[in-house]
Tab-separated table of C-alpha atoms in Angstrom:
chain	number	residue	atom	x	y	z
A	69	UNK	CA	11.645	11.826	-0.818
A	70	UNK	CA	14.381	9.950	1.113
A	71	UNK	CA	13.935	7.151	3.602
A	72	UNK	CA	15.791	9.040	6.379
A	73	UNK	CA	13.467	11.942	6.269
A	74	UNK	CA	11.332	10.379	8.984
A	75	UNK	CA	12.394	11.616	12.469
A	76	UNK	CA	12.418	9.284	15.434
A	77	UNK	CA	13.732	10.757	18.580
A	78	UNK	CA	14.046	9.862	22.270
A	79	UNK	CA	11.897	6.939	23.385
A	80	UNK	CA	10.291	6.610	19.953
A	81	UNK	CA	13.528	5.843	18.194
A	82	UNK	CA	13.668	2.359	16.744
A	83	UNK	CA	10.180	1.273	17.976
A	84	UNK	CA	8.536	-0.300	15.028
A	85	UNK	CA	10.369	1.905	12.584
A	86	UNK	CA	10.923	0.436	9.107
A	87	UNK	CA	12.407	1.581	5.798
A	88	UNK	CA	10.807	2.565	2.506
A	89	UNK	CA	7.098	3.285	2.206
A	90	UNK	CA	6.397	2.168	5.781
A	91	UNK	CA	6.646	4.731	8.584
A	92	UNK	CA	6.224	2.237	11.443
A	93	UNK	CA	4.539	-1.042	12.456
A	94	UNK	CA	3.405	-0.527	15.997
A	95	UNK	CA	1.314	-3.015	18.007
A	96	UNK	CA	-2.271	-2.476	18.974
A	97	UNK	CA	-2.393	-2.928	22.829
A	98	UNK	CA	-5.565	-3.743	24.760
A	99	UNK	CA	-6.870	-1.083	26.994
A	100	UNK	CA	-8.552	-3.501	29.369
A	101	UNK	CA	-5.462	-4.694	31.183
A	102	UNK	CA	-5.463	-7.339	33.877
A	103	UNK	CA	-4.269	-6.208	37.274
A	104	UNK	CA	-1.714	-8.744	38.790
A	105	UNK	CA	-2.932	-10.400	42.060
A	106	UNK	CA	-0.113	-8.691	43.967
A	107	UNK	CA	-1.042	-5.240	42.618
A	108	UNK	CA	0.991	-3.101	40.382
A	109	UNK	CA	0.456	-1.818	36.885
A	110	UNK	CA	-2.136	-3.586	34.642
A	111	UNK	CA	-0.747	-6.069	32.052
A	112	UNK	CA	-1.942	-5.092	28.589
A	113	UNK	CA	-1.964	-7.770	25.934
A	114	UNK	CA	-1.427	-7.318	22.223
A	115	UNK	CA	-4.578	-7.355	20.141
A	116	UNK	CA	-3.102	-6.824	16.724
A	117	UNK	CA	-0.904	-4.506	14.764
A	118	UNK	CA	-0.889	-1.805	12.185
A	119	UNK	CA	1.413	-0.830	9.253
A	120	UNK	CA	1.464	2.972	9.067
A	121	UNK	CA	2.494	4.158	5.630
A	122	UNK	CA	4.871	6.916	5.300
A	123	UNK	CA	2.742	10.025	4.588
A	124	UNK	CA	2.612	10.945	0.948
A	125	UNK	CA	2.884	14.747	0.432
A	126	UNK	CA	2.163	16.766	-2.679
A	127	UNK	CA	2.969	20.512	-3.133
A	128	UNK	CA	-0.010	22.380	-4.378
A	129	UNK	CA	2.059	25.318	-5.650
A	130	UNK	CA	5.110	25.507	-7.899
A	131	UNK	CA	8.224	25.252	-5.644
A	132	UNK	CA	9.731	28.069	-7.723
A	133	UNK	CA	6.961	30.298	-6.351
A	134	UNK	CA	8.119	29.553	-2.851
A	135	UNK	CA	11.587	30.724	-3.547
A	136	UNK	CA	10.227	33.921	-5.135
A	137	UNK	CA	7.924	34.580	-2.210
A	138	UNK	CA	9.736	33.264	0.793
A	139	UNK	CA	7.222	34.797	3.288
A	140	UNK	CA	4.202	32.975	1.689
A	141	UNK	CA	2.229	30.200	3.357
A	142	UNK	CA	2.338	26.860	1.527
A	143	UNK	CA	-0.397	24.271	0.919
A	144	UNK	CA	0.119	20.541	0.699
A	145	UNK	CA	-2.008	17.484	0.185
A	146	UNK	CA	-0.937	14.974	2.816
A	147	UNK	CA	-2.083	11.364	2.587
A	148	UNK	CA	-1.895	8.930	5.508
A	149	UNK	CA	-2.190	5.231	4.340
A	150	UNK	CA	-2.358	2.410	6.798
A	151	UNK	CA	-3.070	-1.373	6.791
A	152	UNK	CA	-4.411	-3.275	9.896
A	153	UNK	CA	-3.185	-6.723	10.749
A	154	UNK	CA	-5.651	-9.531	9.922
A	155	UNK	CA	-7.138	-11.042	13.054
A	156	UNK	CA	-7.327	-14.790	13.688
A	157	UNK	CA	-10.082	-16.877	15.365
A	158	UNK	CA	-13.057	-15.074	13.806
A	159	UNK	CA	-12.233	-11.714	15.323
A	160	UNK	CA	-12.635	-8.597	13.241
A	161	UNK	CA	-12.404	-4.811	13.411
A	162	UNK	CA	-15.629	-2.941	14.180
A	163	UNK	CA	-14.119	0.502	14.439
A	164	UNK	CA	-10.867	2.160	13.661
A	165	UNK	CA	-9.762	5.741	14.451
A	166	UNK	CA	-6.767	7.416	12.943
A	167	UNK	CA	-5.491	10.466	14.778
A	168	UNK	CA	-3.002	13.001	13.269
A	169	UNK	CA	-1.523	15.855	15.254
A	170	UNK	CA	0.129	18.330	12.921
A	171	UNK	CA	3.011	20.408	14.120
A	172	UNK	CA	2.420	23.868	15.557
A	173	UNK	CA	1.295	26.449	13.003
A	174	UNK	CA	-0.214	24.023	10.594
A	175	UNK	CA	-4.004	23.471	10.080
A	176	UNK	CA	-6.343	21.532	7.755
A	177	UNK	CA	-8.084	23.360	4.901
A	178	UNK	CA	-10.081	20.314	3.822
A	179	UNK	CA	-10.427	16.711	4.826
A	180	UNK	CA	-10.909	13.426	2.857
A	181	UNK	CA	-12.952	11.325	3.419
A	182	UNK	CA	-15.143	14.210	4.254
A	183	UNK	CA	-17.419	14.374	7.426
A	184	UNK	CA	-20.496	12.100	7.066
A	185	UNK	CA	-19.053	10.026	4.300
A	186	UNK	CA	-20.494	6.503	3.798
A	187	UNK	CA	-18.278	4.254	1.624
A	188	UNK	CA	-19.529	1.910	-1.056
A	189	UNK	CA	-19.375	-1.082	1.283
A	190	UNK	CA	-21.465	0.776	3.946
A	191	UNK	CA	-18.537	1.891	6.198
A	192	UNK	CA	-19.530	5.014	8.024
A	193	UNK	CA	-16.807	7.730	8.420
A	194	UNK	CA	-16.822	10.538	10.877
A	195	UNK	CA	-14.242	13.252	10.671
A	196	UNK	CA	-13.024	16.021	13.053
A	197	UNK	CA	-10.397	18.706	12.721
A	198	UNK	CA	-11.363	21.050	9.772
A	199	UNK	CA	-9.399	24.255	10.332
A	200	UNK	CA	-7.396	22.762	13.209
A	201	UNK	CA	-4.106	20.920	13.761
A	202	UNK	CA	-5.530	17.863	15.430
A	203	UNK	CA	-7.272	15.656	12.833
A	204	UNK	CA	-9.327	12.463	13.391
A	205	UNK	CA	-11.002	9.997	11.072
A	206	UNK	CA	-13.180	7.159	12.533
A	207	UNK	CA	-14.280	4.270	10.305
A	208	UNK	CA	-17.260	2.259	11.563
A	209	UNK	CA	-18.393	-1.099	10.146
A	210	UNK	CA	-22.042	-1.194	8.932
A	211	UNK	CA	-24.785	-2.825	10.953
A	212	UNK	CA	-24.444	-5.189	13.854
A	213	UNK	CA	-21.745	-7.708	13.404
A	214	UNK	CA	-20.291	-5.842	10.369
A	215	UNK	CA	-16.539	-6.025	9.785
A	216	UNK	CA	-14.083	-3.534	8.428
A	217	UNK	CA	-11.665	-4.554	5.705
A	218	UNK	CA	-8.217	-4.316	7.337
A	219	UNK	CA	-6.067	-3.284	4.482
A	220	UNK	CA	-5.964	-0.457	1.896
A	221	UNK	CA	-7.148	2.393	4.173
A	222	UNK	CA	-6.160	5.962	4.036
A	223	UNK	CA	-7.111	9.472	5.012
A	224	UNK	CA	-5.774	12.720	3.707
A	225	UNK	CA	-6.046	16.504	4.176
A	226	UNK	CA	-5.030	19.693	2.455
A	227	UNK	CA	-2.733	21.325	5.003
A	228	UNK	CA	-1.546	24.883	5.168
A	229	UNK	CA	1.948	25.439	6.509
A	230	UNK	CA	3.366	28.726	7.781
A	231	UNK	CA	6.192	30.379	5.859
A	232	UNK	CA	8.531	29.749	8.792
A	233	UNK	CA	8.241	26.063	8.651
A	234	UNK	CA	10.704	23.960	6.621
A	235	UNK	CA	8.964	20.540	6.758
A	236	UNK	CA	5.542	18.869	6.990
A	237	UNK	CA	5.607	17.025	10.325
A	238	UNK	CA	3.550	15.748	13.154
A	239	UNK	CA	2.545	12.529	14.950
A	240	UNK	CA	0.211	9.692	14.061
A	241	UNK	CA	-1.618	7.283	16.354
A	242	UNK	CA	-4.436	4.676	15.924
A	243	UNK	CA	-7.076	3.089	18.111
A	244	UNK	CA	-9.483	0.207	17.306
A	245	UNK	CA	-12.527	-1.696	18.650
A	246	UNK	CA	-12.375	-5.430	17.789
A	247	UNK	CA	-15.229	-7.955	18.081
A	248	UNK	CA	-15.025	-11.697	18.886
A	249	UNK	CA	-18.052	-13.929	18.542
A	250	UNK	CA	-18.730	-15.922	21.688
A	251	UNK	CA	-21.005	-18.932	22.596
A	252	UNK	CA	-24.610	-18.168	22.461
A	253	UNK	CA	-24.323	-15.380	19.862
A	254	UNK	CA	-22.657	-12.897	22.300
A	255	UNK	CA	-20.076	-10.537	21.058
A	256	UNK	CA	-16.876	-9.595	22.957
A	257	UNK	CA	-15.578	-6.051	22.221
A	258	UNK	CA	-12.144	-4.924	23.133
A	259	UNK	CA	-10.627	-1.554	22.703
A	260	UNK	CA	-6.981	-1.157	21.743
A	261	UNK	CA	-4.479	1.530	20.735
A	262	UNK	CA	-1.014	2.069	19.554
A	263	UNK	CA	1.118	2.584	22.784
A	264	UNK	CA	2.907	5.649	21.382
A	265	UNK	CA	2.454	8.344	18.821
A	266	UNK	CA	4.619	7.835	15.708
A	267	UNK	CA	6.374	10.993	14.474
A	268	UNK	CA	6.759	11.867	10.798
A	269	UNK	CA	8.764	14.597	9.068
A	270	UNK	CA	8.978	15.286	5.349
A	271	UNK	CA	11.005	18.246	4.153
A	272	UNK	CA	8.948	20.735	2.130
A	273	UNK	CA	11.562	21.090	-0.648
A	274	UNK	CA	11.473	17.316	-1.345
A	275	UNK	CA	7.738	16.567	-1.673
A	276	UNK	CA	6.121	15.473	-4.819
A	277	UNK	CA	4.757	18.184	-7.181
A	278	UNK	CA	1.057	18.248	-7.914
A	279	UNK	CA	1.161	20.560	-10.933
A	280	UNK	CA	-1.860	20.658	-13.203
A	281	UNK	CA	-0.701	18.268	-16.010
A	282	UNK	CA	-0.381	15.386	-13.392
A	283	UNK	CA	-3.815	15.942	-11.960
A	284	UNK	CA	-6.071	12.792	-12.382
A	285	UNK	CA	-3.801	11.491	-15.220
A	286	UNK	CA	-0.855	10.711	-12.913
A	287	UNK	CA	-0.845	7.555	-10.738
A	288	UNK	CA	-0.060	9.322	-7.491
A	289	UNK	CA	-1.988	7.866	-4.515
A	290	UNK	CA	-4.512	10.427	-3.342
A	291	UNK	CA	-4.424	12.482	-6.597
A	292	UNK	CA	-8.255	12.495	-6.855
A	293	UNK	CA	-8.554	14.564	-3.666
A	294	UNK	CA	-6.782	17.385	-5.547
A	295	UNK	CA	-9.977	17.965	-7.563
A	296	UNK	CA	-11.527	19.908	-4.659
A	297	UNK	CA	-8.463	22.062	-4.306
A	298	UNK	CA	-8.009	22.655	-8.072
A	299	UNK	CA	-11.614	23.561	-8.996
A	300	UNK	CA	-10.503	27.044	-10.043
A	301	UNK	CA	-7.340	26.119	-11.973
A	302	UNK	CA	-7.666	27.393	-15.615
A	303	UNK	CA	-6.433	24.141	-17.127
A	304	UNK	CA	-8.790	21.785	-15.292
A	305	UNK	CA	-9.802	18.660	-17.104
A	306	UNK	CA	-13.464	19.301	-16.318
A	307	UNK	CA	-13.872	16.790	-13.498
A	308	UNK	CA	-16.080	17.933	-10.592
A	309	UNK	CA	-15.665	16.274	-7.169
A	310	UNK	CA	-19.448	15.515	-6.906
A	311	UNK	CA	-19.743	14.341	-10.489
A	312	UNK	CA	-21.379	10.929	-10.911
A	313	UNK	CA	-19.300	10.087	-13.998
A	314	UNK	CA	-16.452	7.547	-13.876
A	315	UNK	CA	-12.993	8.875	-13.317
A	316	UNK	CA	-10.831	8.501	-16.420
A	317	UNK	CA	-10.126	4.882	-17.467
A	318	UNK	CA	-6.567	4.473	-18.759
A	319	UNK	CA	-5.016	1.341	-20.190
A	320	UNK	CA	-2.294	0.283	-17.954
A	321	UNK	CA	0.145	-2.573	-17.391
A	322	UNK	CA	-0.406	-4.021	-13.960
A	323	UNK	CA	1.835	-6.199	-11.781
A	324	UNK	CA	0.574	-7.956	-8.513
A	325	UNK	CA	2.928	-9.916	-6.209
A	326	UNK	CA	2.190	-12.006	-3.180
A	327	UNK	CA	4.588	-13.698	-0.688
A	328	UNK	CA	4.220	-17.366	-0.104
A	329	UNK	CA	3.289	-18.567	3.469
A	330	UNK	CA	3.214	-15.045	4.805
A	331	UNK	CA	0.626	-15.719	7.430
A	332	UNK	CA	2.671	-18.674	8.850
A	333	UNK	CA	5.444	-16.320	9.964
A	334	UNK	CA	5.922	-14.600	13.281
A	335	UNK	CA	5.468	-10.840	13.604
A	336	UNK	CA	9.119	-9.959	13.243
A	337	UNK	CA	9.402	-12.080	10.075
A	338	UNK	CA	6.302	-10.398	8.518
A	339	UNK	CA	8.015	-7.067	8.998
A	340	UNK	CA	11.136	-8.319	7.345
A	341	UNK	CA	9.246	-9.779	4.455
A	342	UNK	CA	7.424	-6.427	3.870
A	343	UNK	CA	10.759	-4.769	3.675
A	344	UNK	CA	12.079	-7.370	1.216
A	345	UNK	CA	8.942	-7.044	-0.874
A	346	UNK	CA	9.181	-3.250	-1.137
A	347	UNK	CA	12.934	-3.261	-1.678
A	348	UNK	CA	12.685	-5.914	-4.390
A	349	UNK	CA	9.930	-4.155	-6.273
A	350	UNK	CA	11.693	-0.744	-6.145
A	351	UNK	CA	14.899	-2.248	-7.344
A	352	UNK	CA	13.212	-4.122	-10.205
A	353	UNK	CA	11.557	-0.866	-11.332
A	354	UNK	CA	14.938	0.954	-11.166
A	355	UNK	CA	16.575	-1.782	-13.202
A	356	UNK	CA	14.287	-1.125	-16.158
A	357	UNK	CA	14.060	2.669	-15.762
A	358	UNK	CA	10.457	2.764	-14.447
A	359	UNK	CA	9.875	5.745	-12.252
A	360	UNK	CA	8.605	4.414	-8.936
A	361	UNK	CA	6.867	7.700	-8.042
A	362	UNK	CA	5.062	7.609	-11.382
A	363	UNK	CA	3.438	4.304	-10.655
A	364	UNK	CA	0.204	3.619	-8.800
A	365	UNK	CA	0.947	1.623	-5.767
A	366	UNK	CA	-1.314	-0.190	-3.489
A	367	UNK	CA	-0.012	-2.182	-0.443
A	368	UNK	CA	-1.784	-5.426	0.326
A	369	UNK	CA	0.152	-6.497	3.478
A	370	UNK	CA	1.775	-9.606	2.166
A	371	UNK	CA	1.357	-8.373	-1.470
A	372	UNK	CA	1.558	-5.355	-3.575
A	373	UNK	CA	-0.217	-3.842	-6.625
A	374	UNK	CA	1.916	-1.848	-9.038
A	375	UNK	CA	0.025	0.115	-11.875
A	376	UNK	CA	2.752	1.232	-14.239
A	377	UNK	CA	2.766	4.660	-15.814
A	378	UNK	CA	1.094	4.853	-19.233
A	379	UNK	CA	3.021	4.145	-22.478
A	380	UNK	CA	5.775	1.948	-21.032
A	381	UNK	CA	7.663	-0.279	-23.482
A	382	UNK	CA	6.082	-3.608	-22.345
A	383	UNK	CA	8.444	-5.663	-24.570
A	384	UNK	CA	11.433	-4.355	-22.460
A	385	UNK	CA	9.876	-3.655	-19.130
A	386	UNK	CA	8.085	-6.983	-18.497
A	387	UNK	CA	11.183	-9.224	-18.844
A	388	UNK	CA	13.240	-6.614	-17.048
A	389	UNK	CA	10.846	-6.573	-14.105
A	390	UNK	CA	10.841	-10.411	-13.854
A	391	UNK	CA	14.659	-10.529	-13.887
A	392	UNK	CA	14.740	-7.765	-11.287
A	393	UNK	CA	12.274	-9.659	-9.044
A	394	UNK	CA	14.390	-12.790	-9.250
A	395	UNK	CA	17.529	-10.897	-8.501
A	396	UNK	CA	16.015	-9.205	-5.388
A	397	UNK	CA	14.564	-12.472	-4.043
A	398	UNK	CA	17.865	-14.247	-4.617
A	399	UNK	CA	19.757	-11.526	-2.793
A	400	UNK	CA	17.313	-11.544	0.067
A	401	UNK	CA	17.574	-15.326	0.461
A	402	UNK	CA	21.359	-15.213	0.296
A	403	UNK	CA	21.327	-12.672	3.108
A	404	UNK	CA	18.946	-14.932	5.137
A	405	UNK	CA	21.358	-17.886	4.762
A	406	UNK	CA	24.306	-15.768	5.932
A	407	UNK	CA	22.387	-14.483	8.981
A	408	UNK	CA	21.183	-17.916	9.952
A	409	UNK	CA	24.617	-19.357	9.416
A	410	UNK	CA	26.161	-16.686	11.709
A	411	UNK	CA	23.573	-17.632	14.309
A	412	UNK	CA	24.204	-21.379	13.946
A	413	UNK	CA	20.933	-22.125	12.204
A	414	UNK	CA	20.360	-24.186	9.142
A	415	UNK	CA	18.025	-22.969	6.358
A	416	UNK	CA	16.886	-24.685	3.160
A	417	UNK	CA	14.951	-23.631	0.114
A	418	UNK	CA	11.200	-23.816	0.693
A	419	UNK	CA	11.291	-23.383	4.494
A	420	UNK	CA	10.074	-20.324	6.264
A	421	UNK	CA	13.534	-18.694	6.146
A	422	UNK	CA	13.282	-18.273	2.356
A	423	UNK	CA	11.255	-15.720	0.479
A	424	UNK	CA	9.218	-17.032	-2.400
A	425	UNK	CA	6.791	-15.000	-4.475
A	426	UNK	CA	3.945	-15.297	-6.932
A	427	UNK	CA	3.587	-12.571	-9.654
A	428	UNK	CA	0.695	-11.887	-11.974
A	429	UNK	CA	0.742	-9.510	-14.914
A	430	UNK	CA	-2.167	-8.175	-16.921
A	431	UNK	CA	-3.095	-5.082	-18.957
A	432	UNK	CA	-6.408	-3.343	-19.268
A	433	UNK	CA	-8.531	-0.290	-18.381
A	434	UNK	CA	-7.886	0.975	-14.817
A	435	UNK	CA	-9.726	3.708	-12.924
A	436	UNK	CA	-8.204	5.425	-10.015
A	437	UNK	CA	-11.082	5.254	-7.534
A	438	UNK	CA	-11.709	6.762	-4.126
A	439	UNK	CA	-9.835	4.136	-2.073
A	440	UNK	CA	-7.606	2.269	-4.701
A	441	UNK	CA	-7.500	1.058	-8.243
A	442	UNK	CA	-10.678	-0.266	-9.796
A	443	UNK	CA	-11.519	-2.155	-13.052
A	444	UNK	CA	-12.039	-5.686	-14.338
A	445	UNK	CA	-8.384	-5.776	-15.212
A	446	UNK	CA	-7.381	-5.381	-11.559
A	447	UNK	CA	-9.933	-7.918	-10.501
A	448	UNK	CA	-8.669	-10.488	-12.968
A	449	UNK	CA	-5.122	-9.839	-12.018
A	450	UNK	CA	-5.745	-10.833	-8.457
A	451	UNK	CA	-8.025	-13.724	-9.307
A	452	UNK	CA	-5.185	-15.300	-11.284
A	453	UNK	CA	-2.537	-14.386	-8.560
A	454	UNK	CA	-4.562	-16.123	-5.812
A	455	UNK	CA	-5.731	-19.086	-7.880
A	456	UNK	CA	-5.028	-22.660	-7.047
A	457	UNK	CA	-3.148	-23.495	-10.311
A	458	UNK	CA	-0.655	-20.634	-9.719
A	459	UNK	CA	-0.129	-21.530	-6.092
A	460	UNK	CA	0.400	-25.143	-7.134
A	461	UNK	CA	3.108	-24.363	-9.553
A	462	UNK	CA	5.076	-22.493	-6.926
A	463	UNK	CA	4.507	-25.220	-4.307
A	464	UNK	CA	5.881	-27.815	-6.778
A	465	UNK	CA	8.825	-25.751	-7.875
A	466	UNK	CA	11.177	-25.889	-4.860
A	467	UNK	CA	14.123	-24.809	-6.980
A	468	UNK	CA	12.756	-21.322	-7.770
A	469	UNK	CA	11.886	-18.197	-5.760
A	470	UNK	CA	9.397	-16.776	-8.282
A	471	UNK	CA	6.432	-18.065	-10.374
A	472	UNK	CA	4.981	-15.606	-12.929
A	473	UNK	CA	1.457	-15.805	-14.357
A	474	UNK	CA	0.578	-13.935	-17.541
A	475	UNK	CA	-2.925	-13.163	-18.613
A	476	UNK	CA	-3.841	-14.814	-21.919
A	477	UNK	CA	-3.920	-11.523	-23.790
A	478	UNK	CA	-0.539	-10.401	-22.391
A	479	UNK	CA	0.947	-13.778	-23.164
A	480	UNK	CA	-0.340	-13.578	-26.798
A	481	UNK	CA	1.120	-9.981	-27.219
A	482	UNK	CA	4.545	-10.639	-25.697
A	483	UNK	CA	5.506	-14.256	-25.456
A	484	UNK	CA	3.768	-15.705	-28.514
A	485	UNK	CA	5.344	-13.023	-30.522
A	486	UNK	CA	8.821	-13.949	-29.527
A	487	UNK	CA	10.221	-10.739	-28.003
A	488	UNK	CA	13.684	-10.948	-26.553
A	489	UNK	CA	13.787	-12.144	-22.933
A	490	UNK	CA	10.353	-13.724	-23.162
A	491	UNK	CA	10.833	-17.283	-24.382
A	492	UNK	CA	7.756	-19.543	-24.364
A	493	UNK	CA	9.885	-22.329	-22.937
A	494	UNK	CA	8.557	-23.431	-19.500
A	495	UNK	CA	5.177	-21.769	-19.708
A	496	UNK	CA	2.131	-23.879	-18.804
A	497	UNK	CA	-1.409	-22.951	-19.858
A	498	UNK	CA	-3.852	-23.276	-17.001
A	499	UNK	CA	-7.691	-22.902	-16.823
A	500	UNK	CA	-8.841	-20.946	-13.804
A	501	UNK	CA	-12.301	-21.253	-12.406
A	502	UNK	CA	-13.399	-19.733	-9.104
A	503	UNK	CA	-17.118	-20.552	-8.691
A	504	UNK	CA	-17.523	-18.491	-5.564
A	505	UNK	CA	-16.413	-15.405	-7.475
A	506	UNK	CA	-18.110	-16.304	-10.773
A	507	UNK	CA	-14.669	-16.109	-12.498
A	508	UNK	CA	-13.214	-18.097	-15.287
A	509	UNK	CA	-10.130	-17.400	-17.243
A	510	UNK	CA	-6.960	-18.604	-18.874
A	511	UNK	CA	-3.412	-17.886	-17.705
A	512	UNK	CA	0.096	-18.944	-18.652
A	513	UNK	CA	2.336	-19.776	-15.656
A	514	UNK	CA	6.049	-20.247	-15.526
A	515	UNK	CA	8.462	-21.052	-12.722
A	516	UNK	CA	11.290	-18.480	-13.246
A	517	UNK	CA	14.282	-20.646	-12.518
A	518	UNK	CA	17.038	-18.504	-14.147
A	519	UNK	CA	17.422	-15.266	-16.227
A	520	UNK	CA	19.114	-17.389	-18.849
A	521	UNK	CA	15.902	-19.160	-19.659
A	522	UNK	CA	14.667	-15.882	-21.149
């Protein structure tokens, strides 16, 4: 799929549109506007924002079959990922509703999450639109005072498209209810919504294929929902959608990254940094021949989780990814200097104009769960990434854009063994203890100052 497949027309053009895996980043505008004293239209203030992911579309039939039967209807799995902006001042999301209006002639064959779903954290999910073109998912926090996690959310549907259509298209909008604690234990609720519907369009001939060999084994986001659709496929791997067994656990190399001082930026800079993050990761993967679309991907707002496809050559891929990340960050910071210079502004390494990043690498058993990637390896990866010792190394290394942290096992396998491009010079062994999370571990941290250091 190409970045320019997304259509923005008329008044929607340019509003919140971004490149790569992001479809748009619209604001959430309060519905309880204040009417000016002199009359006129109410003034609606900004409550927060949302990052709408570019819909992920999988063909559920072989494209060759389409060409042979041009008059046949086509079925697709369409996944709609989104991340909400974190709210300051003790505010949180109590309810979120994602609405999708499919183009004329399309309708939903199945919806996921399904109606009446209760997530593991107690989130209640109501769903509307089975058999129709207008779809809606509402996520409600459990209990009084409960809060919804803002990031990593998604909804998806199996959609049937008429033979006359050439693309999967429609419009997406979002509404929320936020809660703010007040004095005396009172709660102030405010409703907000995106001020416009965001259009999407993905050409049918360029969607990802969901043929049987990739089912469950591939790392495509949303792949597990294909189980319902593929129950009758002759080469099924035996998984049943209501089965209580764990989904397959595969040993994977995982990379997590996080941008330094992201929350200190203004909204426009946050959008810019997300673009830099995505562009840098994709370029680093391309540099070492890692297929982006074959990797598991999970956006974290100011960070990203990349679960690499099985059986990669870690001795080549790991050093190549680090070099690629450094090159991407250096290029982004050079562009920032040029832009600031043209605008008459000064920038220096370590200020908010520069992009600096922490990276954590680990390998272990990973399960593709209902709403993301699960397993102790993923937990340990992020514990190390967010730990004080790793943050400290980056804070004290003003002459570098990237600090990398290897798990102890990965360090022993790759660095201690002396593979090319992975010199032990510069690595620092750190003990990590997070009492609140009952986590202890060992990591090897290095400020990546130049590719020449290996």
